[in-house]
Each structure stands twice: as structure tokens, then as C-alpha cells.
């Protein structure tokens, strides 16, 4: 399928036609309503032994992540098992799964597995696995979908931390095209009660190695606490990923929620600059935070934040980069105490175009005498302000000891299914049996300038009914695990999308128009046409004038076929004139000429400084009149002030060009 694409790069606009590499037909929805438990039918048979885990670290459950490890178009499922061998369930394409963890080398039976996150960190086209463990984190490289290799040590990931990894999150914070990694450590480790183990931020070096740059965050805010998950999102919409850190703010170690704003490459000595702005933006609660969900539930284009807690959870509406607590008015703060709420997800389960909210609930310890509380599914009422509890109606009110929830469309019918990890109990694979007639669009991204998975992209979908939806793609998005990385859009009754606008992490903006509904499409990021193109800056010609004269133009020249634009500064600045070799200023100063290729919109890397100098007019006088007898020489001396001191003289009789004139009457 060939679609018209409008490609924008900063202020450069060009129209290109791109082919979508893949369009997959999706089978129609099967009859039914709500969600059904397909765990046993799917062949997922597992229960980790919760009783074998020491009670002081039972708060950390198992994790899970949906990802297509072999690129066959079917979502597979990885599940960590704490003290047992982990599982990798291969999707057989018929609603069933087969555990292939041992044959592919991803059992990791030697470690206490908690969190898992999948992403293609080396841009080879296959998603890799990071395991946040208790006794040692593990990085597993995907070898073309046929096996995995443990490269933890060679990649520079710590092999000595004993810091109870809870969750891992991939995101390209410096937009260099390689995914970086944040590991949240809960620090609830036997023998260590001082909170001495901090979270880790690893910067991807682009050569399958990482550098521990945790100091970037530690310098501006504490990351040594009981962290459960770090969520990447561009909350202020400035084009780079910021970090939300959910902490379990205990009385013995009261570290509240943290928001780290990405301020780019502006630090005088560190490789990157983050600023802790929790108080400034309105999220600095000292609560027992567990999981986080990020999504634009009200269609205003700004990512809102929901995080779980011991008591009622918390919904913060994003008002242009400032957050307002709307938990009480939104209807999503259902009572779960004395149980705890854990994993949480924004997802559109009924495909009406509005993000709904799911929250799993479970007791803190195993076994527990506490009365179990059910999981909660909140339906978005499509008004941008409140939700309704539909947990029972949708069969999403299981009361097991839930920890992690991750969604993905494992049966390729277009609606998101949910996998729930229960602590010390069997998990739940909840198949979405939506049959309301609503349509969908699933979008798979492939980055070329950005990271291969396109993680951190910002998508805007517009439909003929006037609805506009906004999504971010992310990895490690849920407590202990990750949803499928594709973008899932519900389209309601719309049978097509007017446009899909993708802002890639590279800054490239791509628009795909007139897309039919009920498809799984792959969109490939266009290469930046300016990437390997060298355009020389113009040759400048300065100008000068005397004060009071008509001001001349400054000039510049370039190669034939190119244009020249004039700016007020060497970078950024105000555009003064377009497509002209000359610019007439209104006063003295330095102006900057930039070469532009009109066929691509590409420009010279630098601008040429061109100066207009206005000289001060000098003042001159010749002293007193002289009287002399006939034949006696008389010398006149011109006295001069002002100007720049580089004087030339002209006497009216033309006899001298210096400041003296001698005459003999």
C-alpha cells in the first residue's frame, strides 16, 4: 500500500511518498463480551512459589513483558519467576503458547527474577531482554530470534548490585538513536536497610556497551530509595524524554515521587543534564507508590499520569506541563485498602477512542489473612474528565494477589488483551472479546534515524468525526514489565483515519493520510535527506556607510541553485529575509547568512556573519584666519575630532591631501 506522506524536519517542509512495508489483515472479532480467562486453554501453566520467598522482600512480585522475539507477527510472552526458572511463551498463532525459555537460553534460573523489559537496544531488528533481578541484573542479546546470549558483563551492566531490581524502562533520553536504560531498585534487600543501593541510569554507547551515568540524576535529586518504576515520557512536550520515578515513600526512608526534567546537553561537566522539578510541576507526593500509567486520557495532547498506592490511587491531569490532582473527581480512586494496588495501564479496551484504566490489586504478603480486593477496570466516559467502574461487567475483577499487568493483542484480532501476574498463584491471560463493532488501528514503528523500535515517538491520530488521539510508544511501561510496544488506537465507528502524524525521537515528523481501519500497519521512519548532505555556508560581503547616509545592503553569494536566508543570530534567531542575496538593515550590526537547498529544505551547518558598519562623521576646523604680507608663506592646520581616526583630507584648492596647507599670497 502506498500512502502520501508529508515529511517535516524542524522548519524544513517537503512532500515525499513512502511505501508502508507491511499491512497485515486482522481476523474479525469473535463473539462474546468482556474478557475471558484463557490461561489454561492457552497452555500457560505456571505458579511461582510465593511461600519460599522471604517475607521482607515479598512486596516485589514477578514481571512479564509482551514482545515478538522472532518477528513472526505474533506476540510472545516472557514471565519472570522469582526463585524459579523464567518462562518464554512462544505464540503458536492459534491461541496457544509453548515454553521455549530453556531452548533459547533465557531461563535465567540462577537469579531472583522480578522485572523484565524488552527493546532492540542495538538496532539490529530484534528485541532484546533486560531482567531486573535481586542478586544480579541480566542483559540478554537476541541472536536473530534463534537464541539469546547473556552479555551483561561485556555490556558494562553491573554484576555486583544486590539492590532488588523492581522494574526496567528503555528510552533514548539523549536522542542519539540508541536506547538507554533506567533500572528502579526497591532496596528491600536482606541485610541492607540503609537504602544504600540506588537506581541505575545506563547510557547506551552505541556499540553494545553502556556507561553508568546515574550521577546525572543523583546530582539533582535522590534516586536512592524504594523505587518501583521509572517511567519515560515527554511531559513538557519539548522533544526529549523526561523521567517519572515512583517511590515507595516509607516512614523510614521518606523519598517522594520524583520528576526529572530533561534539559539536554547543558551540564558543564556531566554528559547530560536533568533537573528535579517535582515540586514545581505538582507531583511530589510522599505516598506508597507502586506502578505508573502514562497516557492522554482527555485528548488534549499532554500525557497524564496515574500511579498506584496502598490506598486510593492517584490521577494527575497534565495542564501544559503542570499537574493537577483530579483523583477525587475522576472516579478512579476506588478503595483497595488493606490490599495494595500495583500494576496499572492506560489502554482502550472497547476501541471507542478513549483510554480506559486498569489497576491490579493484591495483598502484600503470602500467605495473607486479609480479605482480598478485586482488580479494577475503569471505563473512560468519553468526556475528558471521569471514569466508571466496569470491573465486574467486563470480568476484570479477579481478587488474586496481583502484581503486574501488561497488555498486548496476542490473538491479532485488533483489541488489547491483558496478562496479569499473581503472586504465589496462577497468572491470568484475559482475552478481550470486544464485539461492539468499533474499529481499530495498530501501528508498528521502525526507526531509521531514531532507535529501531521507535520508542519515545509521539503519535497523533485524527478521524473523520473530528476526534484526535495522542499516544507515546514506550518500553518497560508497567510495574515489573512492559506492554506491547506498538501503538493501539480505537477508532469507534470510523472506518478510516484522516491522518496519522508521527513525531519520531529524531525530530522528524511524518504524516500518513487516509488509512483504512482494522489494519496492522508498519510505518518506517524516513531518512533525513540532510543527513549526508554538505552545503557550504555563503560568502559574505560586508558593507559600511557614514552616519546620515542611506544605508547600503549587506551581501552574500552561494552556488547556483541555492537560496540565501538571513537571520539575526548564528543559531536559531529571527528570520530577517528569505531567498535573497542581499539584506538591507535598519542599523549597524552583524547579520547571518545561511545557504538553503530549495529542493530538500536542507541548510548549511553554519551561517556566515556579515557586518554593516556605520562610521561617525568627523568634525574639522582650520584654526584662526591668518594675515600675512605679500609673499610670506602661511600654513593652515586642520584640527579633526570624531570618526575612527583614519582621516584623509581635501582642501578646496586641491593643493594638499594632508591636514596642513601652505600658501604664499
XYZ file of C-alpha atoms in Angstrom:
665
model
C 0.000 0.000 0.000
C 1.382 3.395 -0.969
C 0.358 6.396 1.083
C 1.086 10.078 0.738
C 3.449 11.219 3.456
C 4.291 14.775 4.403
C 7.761 14.925 5.944
C 8.724 17.834 8.142
C 12.092 18.450 9.742
C 12.177 21.497 12.002
C 11.268 24.427 9.705
C 12.029 22.432 6.585
C 8.978 21.079 4.794
C 8.924 18.645 1.946
C 6.479 16.183 0.465
C 7.590 12.640 -0.133
C 5.802 9.414 -0.968
C 6.670 6.427 1.156
C 5.534 2.844 0.963
C 4.358 1.115 4.083
C 6.373 -2.057 4.322
C 3.703 -4.145 5.907
C -0.064 -4.251 6.116
C -1.489 -7.222 7.935
C -5.113 -8.210 7.700
C -6.616 -8.865 11.107
C -9.185 -11.530 11.784
C -12.628 -10.340 12.786
C -13.659 -10.158 16.413
C -15.118 -13.329 17.783
C -18.475 -13.332 19.558
C -18.517 -12.541 23.236
C -18.480 -9.696 25.681
C -15.883 -8.512 28.161
C -12.795 -10.571 28.957
C -12.457 -14.338 29.320
C -9.805 -16.301 31.207
C -7.877 -18.262 28.565
C -4.865 -19.157 30.715
C -5.321 -22.911 30.707
C -6.602 -23.066 27.134
C -3.519 -21.158 26.012
C -1.154 -23.610 27.677
C 0.230 -21.147 30.223
C 0.744 -23.375 33.235
C 2.848 -21.819 35.970
C 2.729 -20.817 39.627
C 5.797 -19.421 41.336
C 6.302 -20.441 44.944
C 5.483 -17.300 46.891
C 5.881 -19.023 50.240
C 9.546 -19.749 49.512
C 10.384 -16.051 49.260
C 11.410 -14.260 52.490
C 8.576 -12.132 53.817
C 10.636 -8.938 53.844
C 11.003 -8.986 50.059
C 7.603 -10.358 49.087
C 6.442 -6.928 48.008
C 8.304 -7.426 44.747
C 6.398 -9.785 42.503
C 7.139 -11.426 39.209
C 7.149 -9.454 35.998
C 6.061 -10.042 32.410
C 6.526 -8.446 29.011
C 4.867 -8.871 25.618
C 7.272 -8.856 22.675
C 7.718 -10.579 19.318
C 11.136 -12.130 19.814
C 11.320 -13.814 16.379
C 9.489 -11.218 14.240
C 6.803 -13.637 13.079
C 3.996 -11.151 13.708
C 2.754 -12.926 16.841
C 3.247 -11.510 20.330
C 5.211 -13.797 22.630
C 5.255 -13.542 26.422
C 8.183 -13.523 28.846
C 7.455 -14.089 32.546
C 9.917 -13.839 35.436
C 9.522 -16.411 38.195
C 11.449 -15.064 41.196
C 13.235 -18.167 42.571
C 12.387 -20.445 39.657
C 13.403 -20.580 36.008
C 11.767 -17.863 33.923
C 9.406 -18.672 31.062
C 9.320 -17.547 27.441
C 5.992 -18.488 25.932
C 6.198 -18.725 22.158
C 2.946 -17.740 20.461
C 1.862 -20.604 18.211
C -0.543 -18.387 16.283
C -3.612 -20.420 17.218
C -4.339 -19.088 20.693
C -1.830 -21.364 22.414
C 1.718 -20.918 23.680
C 4.778 -23.147 24.143
C 7.512 -22.505 26.708
C 10.823 -22.186 24.822
C 12.870 -20.450 27.535
C 15.326 -23.284 28.024
C 15.954 -23.913 24.336
C 16.562 -20.207 23.658
C 18.742 -19.602 26.723
C 16.513 -17.179 28.628
C 15.574 -19.218 31.719
C 17.970 -17.261 33.963
C 17.342 -19.836 36.690
C 20.274 -18.614 38.819
C 18.725 -15.270 39.722
C 15.737 -13.973 41.649
C 13.798 -12.533 38.722
C 11.435 -9.617 39.186
C 11.189 -7.066 36.384
C 11.609 -7.509 32.633
C 11.740 -5.075 29.720
C 12.109 -5.804 26.006
C 13.586 -3.492 23.373
C 16.032 -3.540 20.476
C 18.925 -1.802 22.217
C 21.467 -2.446 19.402
C 19.195 -1.607 16.441
C 19.624 -4.968 14.725
C 15.896 -5.507 14.229
C 15.338 -7.964 17.093
C 14.116 -7.109 20.570
C 16.457 -7.943 23.430
C 15.625 -8.577 27.098
C 16.720 -6.865 30.284
C 15.982 -8.597 33.579
C 15.861 -6.578 36.798
C 16.863 -9.174 39.393
C 17.673 -9.255 43.080
C 21.170 -10.657 43.052
C 22.287 -9.542 39.593
C 20.633 -7.834 36.662
C 20.937 -9.578 33.299
C 21.037 -8.300 29.709
C 20.122 -10.920 27.103
C 21.006 -10.174 23.484
C 18.638 -11.570 20.861
C 20.556 -13.502 18.198
C 18.184 -13.132 15.283
C 15.243 -14.789 17.005
C 17.011 -18.139 17.316
C 18.707 -17.770 20.704
C 19.784 -15.249 23.336
C 23.221 -14.560 24.817
C 23.968 -13.164 28.271
C 26.162 -10.100 27.590
C 25.715 -8.435 30.984
C 29.407 -8.169 31.845
C 30.673 -7.191 28.397
C 27.921 -4.578 28.082
C 29.029 -2.785 31.251
C 25.933 -3.600 33.305
C 26.741 -4.008 36.997
C 27.267 -7.620 38.047
C 27.595 -6.828 41.756
C 24.440 -4.878 42.685
C 22.215 -6.661 45.212
C 19.615 -3.954 45.070
C 16.323 -5.680 44.362
C 15.512 -4.559 40.857
C 11.790 -3.902 40.551
C 11.381 -2.565 37.012
C 13.428 -1.575 33.988
C 12.495 1.016 31.373
C 14.054 1.679 27.965
C 14.132 5.192 26.481
C 16.503 7.293 24.378
C 16.987 10.291 26.669
C 19.705 11.922 24.510
C 18.038 11.200 21.147
C 21.168 9.664 19.647
C 19.261 6.747 18.129
C 20.229 4.209 20.809
C 18.007 3.200 23.716
C 19.218 3.991 27.217
C 18.060 2.156 30.333
C 16.680 3.078 33.747
C 16.549 0.420 36.477
C 14.411 1.116 39.555
C 15.717 -0.631 42.673
C 13.439 -1.063 45.659
C 16.353 -1.612 48.061
C 14.381 -4.093 50.136
C 17.306 -6.482 50.345
C 18.035 -8.699 53.369
C 20.954 -7.275 55.316
C 20.697 -3.817 53.754
C 18.369 -1.412 55.495
C 20.140 1.881 54.893
C 18.899 2.411 51.359
C 22.464 2.430 50.089
C 21.621 0.886 46.732
C 20.480 3.495 44.272
C 18.638 3.197 40.991
C 20.741 2.964 37.839
C 20.752 5.017 34.653
C 22.747 3.414 31.848
C 23.633 5.400 28.733
C 23.866 3.374 25.528
C 27.255 3.893 23.847
C 26.032 2.546 20.516
C 28.480 -0.373 20.443
C 26.569 -2.859 22.632
C 28.051 -1.326 25.776
C 26.636 1.022 28.380
C 28.031 3.641 30.744
C 26.596 4.072 34.230
C 25.597 7.752 34.308
C 23.393 7.602 37.414
C 25.219 10.672 38.727
C 23.276 12.724 36.175
C 20.126 12.166 38.223
C 21.713 11.735 41.652
C 23.203 15.226 41.426
C 19.812 16.906 41.132
C 17.566 14.567 43.157
C 17.725 11.453 45.298
C 17.498 8.141 43.434
C 18.478 6.086 46.462
C 15.173 4.897 47.784
C 12.461 2.319 47.454
C 11.862 2.803 43.753
C 9.312 0.680 41.943
C 9.389 2.022 38.384
C 10.863 4.817 36.327
C 8.566 5.920 33.534
C 9.888 7.751 30.463
C 7.591 10.384 28.944
C 7.921 13.814 27.365
C 5.627 15.521 29.868
C 6.519 19.062 28.766
C 6.485 18.309 25.013
C 9.886 19.804 24.309
C 11.100 16.867 22.233
C 13.068 14.831 24.781
C 12.143 12.173 27.310
C 11.721 13.133 30.945
C 11.620 10.634 33.810
C 8.931 9.959 36.419
C 10.209 7.926 39.353
C 7.614 6.165 41.500
C 8.951 5.624 45.024
C 7.559 3.627 47.908
C 7.801 6.553 50.328
C 8.284 4.792 53.658
C 8.490 6.483 57.043
C 11.976 5.012 57.469
C 13.106 6.364 54.103
C 10.731 9.162 53.063
C 11.605 9.804 49.428
C 8.555 11.037 47.474
C 7.688 10.833 43.794
C 10.355 12.363 41.571
C 10.050 14.142 38.239
C 13.317 14.672 36.377
C 13.058 17.177 33.531
C 15.387 16.548 30.613
C 17.386 19.730 29.994
C 19.621 18.341 27.274
C 23.355 18.650 26.807
C 23.683 21.722 29.019
C 25.659 20.475 32.013
C 29.160 21.968 32.387
C 30.826 18.675 33.319
C 28.381 15.746 33.037
C 27.321 14.068 29.779
C 23.701 15.194 30.154
C 21.541 17.422 32.309
C 18.363 16.569 34.222
C 16.656 18.848 36.742
C 14.447 17.526 39.536
C 11.207 19.555 39.230
C 8.703 17.522 41.253
C 7.544 20.424 43.411
C 7.434 22.870 40.512
C 5.189 20.673 38.361
C 2.921 19.499 41.176
C 3.871 15.834 41.685
C 5.883 15.337 44.854
C 3.619 13.085 46.908
C 5.124 11.016 49.681
C 2.922 8.004 49.044
C 3.467 4.267 48.790
C 3.732 4.476 45.036
C 3.866 1.187 43.134
C 3.038 1.307 39.430
C 2.557 4.047 36.870
C 0.404 4.516 33.787
C 1.048 7.358 31.354
C -1.461 8.380 28.706
C -3.582 11.213 27.355
C -6.991 10.233 28.693
C -8.605 13.626 27.895
C -7.377 14.181 24.298
C -5.579 17.460 24.954
C -2.213 16.231 23.652
C -0.485 16.238 27.054
C 0.430 12.988 28.799
C -1.395 12.484 32.085
C -0.102 10.294 34.915
C -1.771 7.713 37.135
C 0.100 5.875 39.860
C -0.984 3.154 42.247
C -0.715 3.239 46.031
C -1.643 1.371 49.209
C -4.849 3.351 49.460
C -6.735 5.036 46.629
C -4.611 5.575 43.548
C -3.767 8.975 42.136
C -4.651 10.575 38.782
C -2.818 13.738 37.770
C -4.035 15.718 34.776
C -1.300 17.381 32.740
C -2.123 21.028 32.072
C 0.591 22.148 29.662
C 3.389 20.704 31.783
C 1.795 21.398 35.174
C -0.083 18.650 37.008
C -3.371 18.833 38.901
C -4.624 16.032 41.158
C -8.065 15.053 39.826
C -8.306 11.717 41.640
C -11.376 12.655 43.643
C -13.449 13.975 40.748
C -12.428 11.423 38.136
C -13.911 8.307 39.744
C -10.714 6.236 39.633
C -9.723 6.201 43.297
C -11.525 3.035 44.310
C -10.779 1.768 47.810
C -8.364 -1.173 47.878
C -7.036 -0.976 51.457
C -5.916 -3.135 53.276
C -4.686 -4.637 49.999
C -2.288 -2.721 47.779
C -2.700 -1.594 44.176
C 0.233 -2.483 41.941
C 0.434 -2.606 38.156
C -1.684 -0.189 36.141
C -2.305 0.524 32.462
C -3.961 3.082 30.223
C -5.477 1.184 27.279
C -8.598 1.426 25.117
C -10.225 -1.935 25.792
C -13.502 -1.154 23.937
C -11.890 0.663 20.973
C -14.037 3.781 21.345
C -11.030 6.102 21.003
C -10.732 6.962 24.700
C -8.114 5.492 27.026
C -9.542 3.389 29.837
C -7.660 2.482 33.001
C -6.831 -0.878 34.566
C -5.480 -1.439 38.065
C -4.433 -4.713 39.688
C -4.714 -5.281 43.419
C -3.069 -7.787 45.749
C -2.061 -8.418 49.320
C 1.435 -7.522 50.457
C 2.473 -10.887 51.904
C 1.960 -14.544 51.120
C 0.015 -16.128 52.617
C -2.312 -13.370 53.787
C -5.291 -13.259 56.125
C -6.508 -10.012 54.593
C -9.807 -10.034 52.753
C -8.870 -9.962 49.065
C -9.839 -6.986 46.955
C -10.628 -7.249 43.241
C -8.775 -5.746 40.321
C -10.402 -2.671 38.810
C -11.245 -1.642 35.253
C -12.382 1.945 34.783
C -14.187 2.878 31.566
C -13.461 6.349 30.192
C -16.782 8.173 29.874
C -15.536 9.997 26.763
C -15.900 13.422 28.319
C -12.287 14.093 29.229
C -12.992 14.156 32.945
C -14.288 10.963 34.574
C -14.470 7.179 34.519
C -16.919 4.453 35.553
C -16.065 1.176 37.302
C -16.891 -1.686 34.901
C -14.690 -4.312 36.560
C -17.443 -6.842 37.215
C -19.283 -6.250 33.950
C -16.115 -6.879 31.945
C -14.979 -9.835 34.096
C -11.834 -7.989 35.145
C -12.429 -8.152 38.894
C -10.302 -11.132 39.883
C -9.283 -10.962 43.548
C -5.970 -12.822 43.387
C -2.660 -11.500 44.679
C -1.908 -9.480 41.563
C 1.356 -7.636 40.980
C 1.947 -6.948 37.278
C -0.403 -6.244 34.368
C 0.680 -5.945 30.716
C -1.464 -5.661 27.597
C -0.958 -6.793 24.032
C -3.037 -8.221 21.196
C -1.795 -11.811 21.329
C -4.564 -13.175 19.057
C -4.300 -10.399 16.435
C -7.993 -9.582 16.482
C -7.357 -5.870 16.976
C -8.296 -5.361 20.606
C -5.818 -5.411 23.522
C -5.740 -8.458 25.775
C -4.325 -8.445 29.305
C -1.872 -10.700 31.129
C -1.886 -10.493 34.930
C 0.873 -11.893 37.140
C -0.402 -13.091 40.508
C 1.889 -13.572 43.479
C 2.089 -17.210 44.576
C -0.877 -18.051 42.368
C -1.556 -18.875 38.746
C -1.462 -15.905 36.358
C -4.364 -14.800 34.199
C -4.440 -14.448 30.428
C -7.549 -12.369 29.862
C -8.713 -12.396 26.250
C -10.622 -9.329 25.092
C -13.869 -10.436 23.436
C -14.955 -6.995 22.315
C -17.857 -7.242 19.854
C -19.315 -3.750 19.875
C -18.475 -3.077 16.231
C -15.834 -0.458 16.964
C -12.830 -0.272 14.671
C -9.115 -0.142 15.392
C -5.689 0.670 14.023
C -2.445 -0.882 15.246
C 0.785 0.862 14.300
C 4.218 -0.740 14.335
C 7.136 1.669 14.021
C 10.577 1.051 12.548
C 13.119 3.775 13.186
C 15.980 4.550 10.822
C 17.377 7.755 12.274
C 15.721 7.097 15.648
C 16.041 3.855 17.613
C 14.805 0.861 15.629
C 11.692 0.317 17.776
C 10.694 3.975 17.540
C 10.325 4.043 21.326
C 9.591 7.562 22.533
C 7.608 8.514 19.425
C 4.583 10.791 19.765
C 1.598 9.820 17.604
C -1.440 11.894 16.698
C -4.403 10.168 15.034
C -7.267 12.165 13.520
C -10.524 10.576 12.363
C -13.369 11.991 10.215
C -15.606 12.536 13.244
C -13.157 15.200 14.439
C -11.620 13.132 17.223
C -7.872 13.471 17.775
C -5.960 10.967 19.895
C -2.392 11.147 21.158
C -0.133 8.256 22.194
C 3.503 7.759 23.123
C 5.302 4.485 22.474
C 7.354 3.115 25.349
C 9.060 0.024 26.726
C 9.038 -1.129 30.336
C 5.787 0.742 30.742
C 4.255 -1.264 33.588
C 5.369 -2.245 37.069
C 7.725 -5.182 36.627
C 7.123 -5.480 32.914
C 6.000 -3.982 29.666
C 3.029 -3.695 27.351
C 3.477 -4.395 23.655
C 5.435 -1.505 22.138
C 3.063 -0.934 19.210
C 0.544 1.911 19.254
C -3.033 0.679 19.719
C -5.790 3.058 18.586
C -9.518 2.552 18.987
C -11.449 4.292 16.208
C -15.056 3.923 17.290
C -17.402 3.887 14.283
C -14.812 5.441 11.955
C -13.809 3.201 9.064
C -10.747 5.252 8.225
C -8.288 7.675 9.765
C -7.860 11.055 8.123
C -4.233 11.292 9.168
C -1.612 9.768 11.411
C 1.149 12.164 12.425
C 4.271 10.638 13.949
C 6.895 12.733 15.686
C 9.929 10.468 15.904
C 12.585 10.861 18.619
C 14.891 12.250 15.921
C 12.531 15.209 15.489
C 11.398 14.012 12.073
C 7.654 14.444 11.623
C 5.880 12.039 9.286
C 2.251 12.224 8.191
C 0.372 9.251 6.741
C -3.024 10.083 5.262
C -6.278 8.240 4.559
C -5.679 4.953 6.364
C -8.372 2.293 6.366
C -9.479 0.945 9.732
C -8.952 -2.562 11.119
C -5.345 -2.867 9.996
C -1.934 -3.541 11.472
C 0.399 -1.202 9.604
C 4.138 -0.724 9.766
C 5.483 2.793 9.280
C 9.179 3.235 8.531
C 10.859 6.460 9.576
C 12.102 8.347 6.502
C 15.792 9.037 6.340
C 16.692 12.655 6.929
C 17.687 13.878 3.429
C 20.104 16.300 5.051
C 21.974 13.605 6.965
C 24.803 13.055 4.469
C 24.481 16.291 2.510
C 27.104 19.014 2.905
C 26.069 22.550 1.990
C 28.672 25.286 2.236
C 27.867 28.497 4.040
C 27.649 31.616 1.842
C 30.484 34.025 1.081
C 29.735 37.288 2.843
C 30.367 40.882 1.719
C 30.427 43.459 4.481
C 29.113 46.987 3.993
C 29.846 50.370 5.519
C 28.440 53.884 5.433
C 28.835 57.263 7.038
C 26.373 58.443 9.590
C 23.418 60.050 7.874
C 23.923 58.362 4.547
C 21.414 55.964 3.043
C 22.186 52.531 4.447
C 23.583 50.024 1.967
C 22.697 46.328 1.866
C 24.930 43.567 3.147
C 25.556 40.917 0.518
C 26.246 37.184 0.291
C 26.788 34.731 -2.532
C 26.442 30.967 -2.898
C 26.460 28.264 -5.541
C 23.851 28.342 -8.333
C 20.539 26.708 -7.439
C 20.789 27.515 -3.752
C 18.997 30.219 -1.784
C 20.193 32.518 0.973
C 18.208 33.291 4.106
C 19.194 35.975 6.617
C 18.968 35.579 10.408
C 19.568 37.703 13.488
C 21.977 35.253 15.159
C 24.424 32.471 14.391
C 21.999 29.789 15.631
C 18.219 29.916 15.852
C 17.299 33.611 15.960
C 14.774 35.595 13.911
C 14.389 35.074 10.172
C 15.069 38.509 8.642
C 14.785 37.817 4.918
C 14.232 34.789 2.679
C 15.628 33.770 -0.683
C 17.723 36.867 -1.322
C 21.425 37.547 -1.718
C 21.113 40.939 -0.042
C 19.603 42.316 3.108
C 19.216 45.996 3.985
C 19.416 46.503 7.741
C 17.852 49.338 9.674
C 21.071 49.982 11.555
C 24.591 48.825 12.181
C 25.174 45.250 13.287
C 26.135 41.720 12.343
C 23.727 39.588 10.362
C 23.934 35.925 9.434
C 23.515 34.396 6.004
C 22.514 30.725 5.631
C 22.533 28.647 2.463
C 19.380 26.632 1.730
C 18.726 23.939 -0.859
C 15.129 24.553 -2.027
C 14.767 21.007 -3.366
C 15.311 19.349 0.022
C 14.985 22.126 2.576
C 18.476 21.300 3.838
C 20.687 24.131 5.023
C 24.342 24.833 5.676
C 25.610 23.663 9.051
C 26.887 27.156 9.850
C 25.901 30.711 8.991
C 28.200 33.425 7.702
C 28.488 36.627 9.721
C 28.124 39.756 7.562
C 28.582 43.187 9.145
C 27.270 46.667 8.402
C 29.500 49.341 9.932
C 28.280 52.938 10.246
C 31.110 55.418 10.697
C 30.768 58.527 12.822
C 31.245 61.689 10.785
C 34.415 63.636 11.852
C 34.436 67.316 12.744
C 37.160 69.616 11.372
C 38.205 73.235 11.734
C 41.154 75.176 10.407
C 42.055 77.380 13.325
C 42.139 81.244 13.113
C 42.301 83.161 9.883
C 45.858 84.174 9.065
C 47.151 87.647 7.956
C 50.475 87.907 6.190
C 52.436 90.259 3.992
C 52.504 89.621 0.326
C 54.950 86.838 -0.484
C 55.116 85.451 3.025
C 54.059 81.750 3.223
C 51.154 80.933 5.513
C 50.377 77.415 6.840
C 46.856 76.347 7.743
C 46.395 73.331 10.073
C 43.101 71.388 10.114
C 42.100 70.145 13.568
C 39.983 66.934 13.473
C 37.932 65.039 16.066
C 35.487 62.145 15.951
C 35.262 59.421 13.400
C 37.562 56.410 13.579
C 40.858 58.319 13.344
C 41.699 57.120 9.858
C 41.429 60.518 8.178
C 42.068 61.785 4.659
C 41.792 65.464 3.715
C 40.717 67.502 0.732
C 41.314 71.255 0.545
C 39.136 73.243 -1.801
C 42.036 74.338 -3.954
C 43.190 70.725 -4.284
C 46.808 71.574 -3.321
C 47.074 69.226 -0.330
C 45.736 65.874 0.889
C 47.111 66.184 4.411
C 45.900 68.151 7.391
C 48.167 71.110 6.521
C 48.065 73.569 3.674
C 50.768 76.144 2.982
C 50.104 79.063 0.669
C 52.180 82.109 -0.375
C 49.918 85.080 -1.038
